[in-house]
Amino acid sequence: MKYYRYVRWMFLALGLAAVIGLTVMNVYSLHALHENEVQNSVEKQKRQLLEYTNQVRSRFRYPVRSLWQLDMEELGASLVSPSDVSKDLLLIIDETIRDGLFSDIYLSTPDCTPCDRHGDPIWHYQKEIGKFATTTSYNRLVSDGLAITRTRMSALVQDYRWSTRVIFETHNSMTVTLINPDSREVVAYLLFVIDQDYLVTSYLGPKLAETFGTGEEAGIIVWLHDWTKNEVLATTAPEVTYSYQKVDFIQNFPDLLNNWNLKATFTANPAIAASRASLNRNLFVLGAAMLLLTGAFIFMFFTAQRERSLAQRQALFLANVTHELKTPLAVISAAGENLSDGRVTDPARLKSYGSHIFNESLRLRTMIDRLLDVARYNTKNIRIRKIQTSLPDFLRDYLKIKNSYLESYDVTVHLAADDSVPDIEADPSDLQSILDNLIDNAVKYSPDEKYVGIRIRNGGTYVELGIEDRGVGIPKELQKYIFEKFFRVEDALTAHTRGHGLGLSIVQDLAVRNDATVSVNSAPGKGSVFTIRFPKYETPETEHRAPIPTSNSRKEQEPEHVS
Ligand code: ADP
């Protein structure tokens, strides 16, 4: 049996450990899942940034893609004067200029060296007439673009693969070098002036919003940033001010728009927010389940402890009761035996035997009544009959009846009743039992000065009844147990005092039945005060007043105190 209990606890502990283990694993995997989701989302956004720059690149190349198909031999031959330019090239140029991305298109032959001050004439495309015309008034942007391309091309001369190449002068211009792969000679340079206004406001800006969404909720904020000027050209979230500290990732444009890049900060997007919310929900449920389980474990542990100590006390109680029942029974049977034998004939002795039998049977009856009382309170189905009661009047009448008992123990009683206290509503029989038990205890646990102070006070919404003694008092740490069934303070005095630890538990049951509360204030060696608070009587419909207890009525009612 003993081992069985240990095994039960062991399995419970194992079960709890398993639940804790599973919970920890769950929390870990949920967290890992969430982290993974965050990581995936960030990776996806990085890929989108790269894709964005690639798309921009092909957007620049798209209008000039047909240049690759031109016959360079033929084209070279046609580039004698602006009016001779081959029709095929003019067609491509015309189509390109219609795209808002480029504002002007210039053509320079390899033998001409443009420069802003002393430049050779170059050809400028006149979109109105669809032809090239010679010009010397071109700005620095054009000459720089062409100069850069020439320098780059001469540097690349060793390794370029003899095909048309595109070179960018940052965000200002794009130059296409047309190369004749057979003769390995440059045929012409075509410079496209980039319309920056169109590029930023009509293309890159709207494309940012279209690709990444707008606002912080999109999960990413992207700034198109001119890092040479530290200037934001376009953004997906204008309400968020750019700062370098916010940047999580930088994406450059591949060999174009060199002064510009994309700077991004990753915020929680709806999918991540949902994943976090689900993580939090799961953690909450797990936490609650864990708490419940731990609570249940602790509850079971303490309930089992309590039940064990209750069972121990009940066993002790049974032993005591049996002993106390046997004592008067032994006296009765011995006296009865003597009488039945006819050995006692002396009238005085006969009378003494008779009174012994009578007194012991009374004792037996009282004891049985008390036991029945306990059983009755335990079943909790006694009917309650609450009536309007004046506590001071009730107490005065009660003390009259109790007088002989109190005198027999030489008890000093002091009643301090405030007669203006409102009436209460209580069952008179319950009230009597409460008083009996408390006063009995006050007498029992006062070995030296037997004093009972009774105070009735108006507490506003309640009426307070205090029973004070100057007895041994109760240690603070045990005060919470004294209202439990069968609990007795283990000391020398209690050991020699009759009682079974039921009186105060009955007092509390009765108080609760009458909507009252009981509390104790006590210190060892300084006596105790038991306080009962009754709610004041509210609805004056009832006509009855509490019957004044009489010695007979006490007998008629159910027995009321058990100690
Ligand atoms: P019993 O008196 O039969 O032991 P009770 O339920 O009436 O049982 O009281 C429980 C315990 O509380 C008592 O055993 C006693 O130790 C302590 N106690 C109760 N009333 C007093 C009191 N007025 N002064 C000191 N100790 C008390």
XYZ file of C-alpha atoms and ligand atoms in Angstrom:
590
model
C 0.000 0.000 0.000
C 2.818 2.284 1.002
C 4.769 1.413 -2.155
C 1.672 1.848 -4.241
C 1.438 5.463 -3.059
C 5.056 6.132 -4.002
C 4.538 4.535 -7.435
C 1.483 6.745 -7.972
C 3.452 9.869 -7.137
C 6.327 8.681 -9.269
C 4.062 8.203 -12.278
C 2.488 11.580 -11.683
C 5.913 13.203 -11.526
C 6.952 11.320 -14.679
C 3.770 12.458 -16.426
C 4.423 16.027 -15.392
C 8.036 15.793 -16.545
C 6.821 14.414 -19.891
C 4.351 17.279 -20.267
C 7.049 19.825 -19.398
C 9.443 18.155 -21.854
C 6.852 18.111 -24.614
C 5.944 21.714 -23.909
C 9.573 22.826 -24.079
C 10.024 20.921 -27.359
C 6.845 22.423 -28.721
C 7.861 25.938 -27.748
C 11.255 25.365 -29.331
C 9.874 24.008 -32.606
C 7.182 26.685 -32.799
C 9.832 29.299 -32.294
C 12.114 27.706 -34.885
C 9.202 27.543 -37.322
C 8.485 31.201 -36.811
C 12.161 32.135 -37.206
C 12.275 30.084 -40.375
C 9.265 31.894 -41.717
C 10.858 35.257 -40.914
C 14.076 34.139 -42.604
C 12.207 32.921 -45.690
C 10.295 36.132 -45.944
C 13.527 38.183 -45.736
C 15.200 35.994 -48.360
C 12.221 36.403 -50.637
C 12.333 40.166 -50.242
C 16.070 40.187 -51.043
C 15.370 38.209 -54.212
C 12.665 40.731 -55.108
C 15.167 43.578 -54.710
C 17.636 41.870 -57.036
C 14.879 41.110 -59.498
C 13.808 44.753 -59.412
C 17.276 45.963 -60.444
C 17.487 43.328 -63.182
C 14.157 44.447 -64.563
C 15.347 48.072 -64.590
C 18.440 46.982 -66.497
C 16.479 45.162 -69.162
C 14.084 48.112 -69.359
C 17.046 50.270 -70.464
C 18.232 47.708 -72.941
C 14.838 46.882 -74.318
C 14.509 49.824 -76.765
C 17.950 49.174 -78.233
C 17.753 45.408 -78.457
C 17.257 45.600 -82.258
C 20.610 47.338 -82.714
C 22.322 43.973 -82.339
C 20.632 42.732 -85.483
C 21.910 45.533 -87.749
C 24.414 44.769 -90.474
C 27.400 46.713 -89.177
C 29.197 46.721 -92.540
C 26.272 48.386 -94.197
C 25.670 50.734 -91.328
C 29.297 51.850 -91.282
C 29.061 52.629 -94.992
C 25.953 54.750 -94.446
C 27.507 56.942 -91.776
C 29.115 59.381 -94.174
C 26.764 62.294 -93.474
C 23.639 62.655 -91.230
C 21.351 62.454 -94.240
C 22.812 59.072 -95.324
C 22.111 57.205 -92.083
C 20.582 53.826 -92.860
C 16.809 53.521 -92.627
C 17.049 50.527 -90.303
C 18.969 52.531 -87.732
C 16.593 55.493 -88.048
C 13.659 53.185 -87.412
C 15.181 51.863 -84.216
C 16.158 55.363 -83.093
C 12.676 56.646 -83.749
C 11.102 53.866 -81.751
C 13.517 54.458 -78.889
C 12.976 58.209 -78.622
C 9.245 57.610 -78.283
C 10.008 55.823 -75.029
C 9.958 58.510 -72.343
C 13.115 57.101 -70.760
C 15.448 59.027 -73.108
C 15.196 62.738 -73.878
C 17.860 63.019 -76.627
C 19.899 60.734 -78.832
C 23.342 61.617 -80.263
C 25.517 59.758 -82.740
C 29.261 60.086 -82.893
C 31.557 58.400 -85.410
C 34.820 56.917 -84.117
C 37.013 59.565 -85.732
C 35.276 62.476 -84.047
C 36.411 63.595 -80.553
C 33.677 65.482 -78.802
C 34.465 67.699 -75.882
C 32.342 70.446 -74.421
C 34.571 73.369 -75.389
C 36.388 72.433 -78.563
C 34.264 69.554 -79.661
C 33.924 68.119 -83.125
C 30.435 68.280 -84.516
C 28.314 65.245 -83.652
C 24.889 64.210 -84.909
C 21.734 64.946 -82.934
C 18.483 63.120 -83.656
C 15.636 65.505 -84.533
C 12.520 63.678 -83.490
C 10.214 66.152 -85.294
C 11.645 65.279 -88.725
C 12.920 61.784 -87.893
C 16.490 62.539 -89.029
C 19.960 63.247 -87.631
C 21.460 66.733 -87.945
C 24.994 67.915 -87.191
C 25.466 69.935 -84.008
C 28.310 71.427 -82.012
C 26.124 72.727 -79.204
C 25.940 69.750 -76.919
C 26.480 69.950 -73.212
C 29.093 68.433 -70.975
C 26.865 65.499 -70.130
C 26.983 64.347 -73.748
C 30.702 64.831 -74.242
C 31.437 63.168 -70.872
C 29.261 60.210 -71.766
C 30.988 59.751 -75.106
C 34.437 60.332 -73.630
C 33.882 57.748 -70.907
C 32.699 55.218 -73.435
C 35.696 55.818 -75.697
C 38.121 55.426 -72.797
C 36.366 52.331 -71.531
C 36.252 50.846 -74.997
C 39.940 51.445 -75.656
C 40.716 49.814 -72.327
C 38.489 46.918 -73.221
C 39.907 46.629 -76.724
C 41.927 43.590 -75.760
C 39.166 41.559 -74.298
C 35.821 42.692 -75.629
C 34.052 40.129 -77.579
C 33.554 42.193 -80.666
C 29.942 42.931 -80.299
C 27.834 45.928 -79.532
C 28.295 47.104 -75.922
C 26.290 49.306 -73.577
C 28.081 51.608 -71.168
C 26.418 53.842 -68.637
C 27.610 57.167 -67.366
C 25.877 56.687 -63.995
C 22.299 57.956 -64.186
C 22.971 60.571 -66.873
C 23.434 58.724 -70.107
C 23.671 55.372 -71.767
C 26.054 54.887 -74.684
C 25.868 52.001 -77.109
C 29.070 51.232 -78.993
C 28.286 49.698 -82.352
C 31.085 47.356 -83.365
C 31.754 45.598 -86.648
C 32.749 42.110 -85.473
C 34.416 41.251 -88.765
C 36.766 44.225 -89.016
C 36.894 44.541 -85.215
C 36.343 48.261 -85.522
C 33.970 50.637 -83.798
C 31.302 51.757 -86.252
C 29.639 54.470 -84.151
C 28.723 55.574 -80.676
C 25.057 56.177 -79.890
C 24.439 58.211 -76.766
C 21.021 58.198 -75.149
C 20.429 61.016 -72.651
C 18.439 59.652 -69.737
C 15.394 61.708 -68.707
C 15.929 61.583 -64.941
C 12.608 63.130 -64.093
C 10.769 60.461 -66.058
C 13.071 57.752 -64.759
C 12.432 58.541 -61.086
C 8.858 59.814 -61.010
C 7.298 57.791 -63.818
C 9.262 54.591 -63.738
C 11.414 53.703 -60.703
C 9.074 55.254 -58.076
C 5.825 53.624 -59.284
C 7.644 50.364 -59.936
C 8.886 50.345 -56.327
C 5.328 50.671 -55.028
C 4.095 48.060 -57.485
C 6.794 45.534 -56.567
C 7.025 45.997 -52.791
C 3.725 47.606 -51.830
C 3.456 50.780 -49.793
C 3.632 51.631 -46.107
C 5.225 49.778 -43.229
C 2.592 47.020 -43.319
C 4.026 45.817 -46.640
C 6.779 44.113 -44.660
C 9.553 46.111 -46.304
C 10.418 49.765 -46.791
C 12.571 50.551 -49.833
C 14.348 53.822 -50.502
C 15.830 54.686 -53.915
C 18.862 56.495 -52.628
C 21.471 58.711 -54.302
C 24.364 57.814 -52.031
C 26.672 60.489 -53.483
C 24.257 63.219 -52.398
C 22.653 61.252 -49.533
C 19.299 62.041 -51.038
C 16.172 59.888 -51.192
C 14.748 59.942 -54.723
C 11.761 57.673 -54.193
C 10.396 55.491 -51.386
C 7.619 53.032 -50.655
C 6.836 54.666 -47.296
C 7.072 58.469 -47.454
C 5.872 58.693 -43.840
C 9.062 56.961 -42.627
C 12.144 59.170 -42.548
C 15.245 57.604 -44.037
C 18.190 57.004 -41.780
C 21.195 54.791 -42.319
C 20.581 53.008 -38.982
C 17.299 51.709 -40.306
C 18.868 50.051 -43.334
C 18.941 46.233 -43.189
C 20.010 45.540 -46.745
C 21.523 47.380 -49.754
C 20.977 46.352 -53.353
C 23.054 47.961 -56.115
C 21.965 48.228 -59.742
C 24.039 45.909 -61.959
C 26.391 48.117 -64.092
C 23.986 51.031 -64.377
C 22.790 53.901 -62.190
C 26.040 53.617 -60.237
C 25.351 56.571 -57.938
C 22.063 55.106 -56.883
C 21.083 52.042 -54.913
C 18.139 50.511 -53.134
C 18.193 50.583 -49.345
C 15.714 48.391 -47.531
C 14.493 47.830 -44.033
C 12.482 44.702 -43.194
C 9.388 45.264 -41.134
C 6.810 42.717 -39.976
C 4.558 41.929 -42.912
C 1.040 40.481 -42.454
C 2.285 36.911 -42.913
C 4.982 37.392 -40.283
C 2.577 39.219 -37.997
C 0.106 36.329 -38.400
C 2.864 33.831 -37.705
C 3.893 35.804 -34.591
C 0.276 35.995 -33.459
C -0.099 32.266 -33.939
C 3.158 31.702 -32.063
C 1.898 33.872 -29.209
C -1.451 32.078 -29.210
C 0.248 28.705 -29.089
C 2.576 29.835 -26.342
C -0.378 31.165 -24.383
C -2.321 27.909 -24.713
C 0.754 25.894 -23.788
C 1.455 28.172 -20.831
C -2.143 27.932 -19.640
C -2.104 24.133 -20.004
C 1.158 23.974 -18.091
C -0.184 26.198 -15.337
C -3.364 24.139 -15.118
C -1.394 20.944 -14.917
C 0.974 22.279 -12.302
C -2.008 23.672 -10.410
C -3.722 20.280 -10.582
C -0.555 18.590 -9.400
C -0.161 20.909 -6.427
C -3.869 20.684 -5.672
C -3.770 16.893 -5.737
C -0.699 16.847 -3.546
C -2.203 19.080 -0.893
C -5.621 17.434 -1.059
C -3.984 14.084 -0.503
C -1.989 15.512 2.412
C -5.120 17.043 3.881
C -7.108 13.880 3.499
C -4.386 11.921 5.178
C -4.215 14.213 8.162
C -8.045 14.279 8.333
C -8.116 10.500 8.303
C -5.520 10.451 11.097
C -7.531 12.902 13.146
C -10.729 10.971 12.513
C -9.073 7.784 13.723
C -7.932 9.612 16.868
C -11.419 10.977 17.331
C -12.929 7.518 17.051
C -10.502 6.157 19.619
C -11.352 8.992 22.040
C -15.065 8.685 21.513
C -15.011 4.943 22.023
C -13.092 5.450 25.216
C -15.502 8.087 26.474
C -18.515 5.938 25.603
C -17.084 2.932 27.342
C -16.453 4.731 30.659
C -20.102 5.503 31.581
C -21.156 2.176 30.118
C -18.736 0.369 32.440
C -20.125 2.272 35.438
C -23.732 1.494 34.424
C -23.106 -2.186 33.823
C -21.156 -2.606 37.107
C -23.918 -0.856 39.092
C -26.599 -2.804 37.228
C -24.841 -6.067 37.916
C -24.590 -5.338 41.602
C -28.266 -4.409 41.781
C -29.447 -7.424 39.820
C -27.449 -9.745 42.073
C -29.511 -8.461 44.972
C -26.348 -7.886 46.917
C -27.169 -4.259 47.626
C -30.026 -3.868 50.064
C -29.091 -0.756 51.999
C -31.490 2.027 50.851
C -28.734 4.673 50.908
C -26.499 2.547 48.688
C -29.443 1.645 46.491
C -30.079 5.376 45.987
C -26.425 6.009 45.251
C -26.339 3.183 42.677
C -29.535 4.518 41.137
C -28.189 8.063 40.819
C -24.911 6.695 39.382
C -26.821 4.828 36.721
C -28.992 7.883 36.047
C -26.043 10.346 35.815
C -23.927 8.078 33.652
C -26.841 7.371 31.316
C -27.366 11.162 31.036
C -23.693 11.542 30.189
C -24.016 8.789 27.639
C -27.067 10.426 26.121
C -25.374 13.833 25.884
C -22.420 12.245 24.194
C -24.576 10.368 21.686
C -26.535 13.569 21.046
C -23.308 15.403 20.272
C -22.190 12.705 17.882
C -25.521 12.839 16.115
C -25.093 16.583 16.001
C -21.794 16.268 14.151
C -23.275 13.773 11.741
C -26.165 16.110 11.119
C -23.964 19.167 10.431
C -21.844 17.054 8.168
C -24.777 16.127 5.965
C -25.538 19.857 5.599
C -29.231 19.321 5.113
C -30.571 20.784 8.324
C -33.327 23.302 7.762
C -32.587 26.847 8.803
C -35.175 29.104 10.416
C -33.849 32.641 10.424
C -35.784 35.304 12.288
C -35.294 38.914 13.255
C -33.261 39.009 16.440
C -31.995 41.671 18.797
C -28.554 40.404 19.726
C -28.282 42.306 23.080
C -31.672 40.951 24.242
C -30.788 37.467 23.068
C -27.465 37.581 24.942
C -29.019 38.797 28.184
C -31.577 35.974 28.128
C -28.931 33.452 27.154
C -26.660 34.457 30.032
C -29.500 34.032 32.516
C -29.865 30.424 31.470
C -26.144 29.829 31.307
C -25.659 31.410 34.733
C -25.540 28.222 36.795
C -22.992 26.654 34.417
C -20.827 29.746 34.535
C -21.070 30.003 38.300
C -20.110 26.368 38.699
C -16.816 27.153 36.957
C -16.411 30.443 38.778
C -16.417 32.444 35.549
C -16.525 36.240 35.512
C -18.768 37.402 32.686
C -18.793 40.923 31.341
C -21.373 41.947 28.768
C -20.876 45.236 26.894
C -23.818 45.614 24.550
C -24.609 48.671 22.486
C -28.414 48.662 22.642
C -28.733 50.806 19.535
C -27.317 48.045 17.314
C -29.651 47.037 14.513
C -31.373 43.684 14.617
C -29.887 40.738 12.835
C -31.479 37.777 11.098
C -30.373 34.432 12.483
C -31.547 31.002 13.539
C -31.857 31.164 17.363
C -30.825 27.558 17.756
C -27.677 28.200 15.667
C -26.938 31.329 17.684
C -27.186 29.345 20.891
C -24.855 26.643 19.581
C -22.299 29.234 18.498
C -22.362 30.882 21.911
C -22.212 27.530 23.736
C -19.155 26.401 21.840
C -17.292 29.696 22.073
C -18.053 30.222 25.752
C -17.269 26.603 26.543
C -13.881 26.981 24.834
C -13.214 30.285 26.613
C -13.766 28.500 29.929
C -11.881 25.325 28.966
C -8.776 27.061 27.678
C -8.455 29.535 30.588
C -6.704 27.525 33.294
C -6.059 30.543 35.570
C -8.357 33.505 35.238
C -11.766 32.394 33.979
C -13.120 35.488 32.321
C -15.574 35.826 29.441
C -16.031 39.278 27.923
C -18.933 39.666 25.501
C -19.123 42.763 23.342
C -21.836 43.707 20.844
C -20.958 46.523 18.471
C -22.603 48.272 15.542
C -20.371 47.967 12.483
C -22.640 49.836 10.052
C -23.723 47.163 7.619
C -23.108 44.419 10.167
C -23.373 43.687 13.884
C -20.268 42.397 15.587
C -20.283 39.892 18.443
C -16.975 39.433 20.232
C -16.240 36.669 22.788
C -13.042 37.367 24.688
C -11.112 35.289 27.199
C -7.870 35.650 29.122
C -6.747 32.096 28.604
C -3.781 30.374 26.972
C -4.286 31.896 23.519
C -3.493 30.257 20.169
C -0.157 30.482 18.310
C -0.437 32.637 15.171
C 0.695 29.890 12.762
C -2.014 27.488 14.049
C -4.896 29.933 13.917
C -5.709 29.041 10.306
C -6.246 25.386 11.277
C -8.466 25.687 14.343
C -11.671 25.862 12.287
C -10.853 22.574 10.565
C -12.597 19.399 11.697
C -10.777 17.394 14.398
C -7.967 19.901 14.719
C -6.673 20.456 18.234
C -3.624 22.471 19.285
C -1.192 19.944 20.641
C -0.140 21.191 24.073
C -0.279 20.038 27.651
C -3.519 21.860 28.388
C -5.399 20.459 25.392
C -4.159 16.987 26.253
C -5.929 17.246 29.605
C -9.001 18.998 28.313
C -11.955 17.103 26.951
C -12.771 17.807 23.322
C -12.481 16.441 19.830
C -11.673 19.429 17.680
C -15.198 19.810 16.324
C -16.580 22.826 18.213
C -15.030 25.594 16.104
C -15.694 23.786 12.834
C -19.377 23.666 13.842
C -19.257 27.358 14.822
C -17.956 28.197 11.391
C -20.551 26.042 9.595
C -23.333 27.673 11.580
C -21.972 31.178 10.968
C -21.815 30.549 7.218
C -25.374 29.201 7.294
C -26.448 32.491 8.845
C -24.423 34.607 6.365
C -22.010 35.566 9.121
C -18.206 35.389 9.291
C -15.957 34.188 12.107
C -12.447 35.369 12.810
C -9.976 35.010 15.638
C -7.462 37.325 17.192
C -5.212 35.643 19.677
C -1.707 35.516 21.065
C -0.206 32.794 23.282
C -0.534 33.739 26.968
C -2.650 36.789 26.159
C -6.044 35.196 25.574
C -8.262 35.109 22.498
C -11.083 37.083 20.917
C -13.472 35.303 18.547
C -15.446 37.759 16.426
C -18.624 36.989 14.509
C -20.070 39.491 12.089
C -23.762 39.170 11.285
C -25.255 41.170 8.438
C -27.843 43.577 9.801
C -31.523 42.806 9.317
C -32.737 44.528 6.141
C -36.352 43.701 5.183
C -38.736 44.403 8.035
C -41.441 42.028 6.757
C -41.053 39.295 9.345
C -43.167 39.713 12.436
C -41.392 37.111 14.553
C -38.861 37.950 17.173
C -36.319 35.450 18.372
C -37.799 33.325 21.131
C -35.983 33.810 24.343
C -34.188 30.549 25.060
C -35.511 28.715 28.086
C -34.033 25.737 29.766
C -36.794 23.629 28.171
C -36.479 25.082 24.696
C -32.817 24.207 24.793
C -33.734 20.589 25.253
C -36.432 20.662 22.615
C -34.036 22.000 20.021
C -31.286 20.011 18.494
C -28.177 19.678 20.635
C -25.939 22.517 19.771
C -22.391 22.333 20.928
C -19.751 19.776 20.652
C -16.350 20.041 22.128
P -11.982 21.235 21.030
O -12.172 22.363 21.972
O -12.987 20.185 21.179
O -10.590 20.723 21.010
P -12.538 23.187 18.963
O -12.835 22.990 17.536
O -13.560 23.877 19.778
O -12.215 21.775 19.533
O -11.189 23.965 19.064
C -10.084 23.549 18.311
C -8.785 23.895 19.025
O -8.624 25.307 19.077
C -8.788 23.473 20.456
O -8.307 22.160 20.594
C -7.873 24.474 21.136
O -6.541 24.024 21.039
C -8.038 25.716 20.300
N -8.951 26.703 20.917
C -10.253 26.890 20.645
N -10.762 27.902 21.393
C -9.756 28.373 22.140
C -9.620 29.419 23.106
N -10.643 30.193 23.445
N -8.400 29.621 23.661
C -7.335 28.868 23.316
N -7.386 27.865 22.415
C -8.576 27.613 21.838
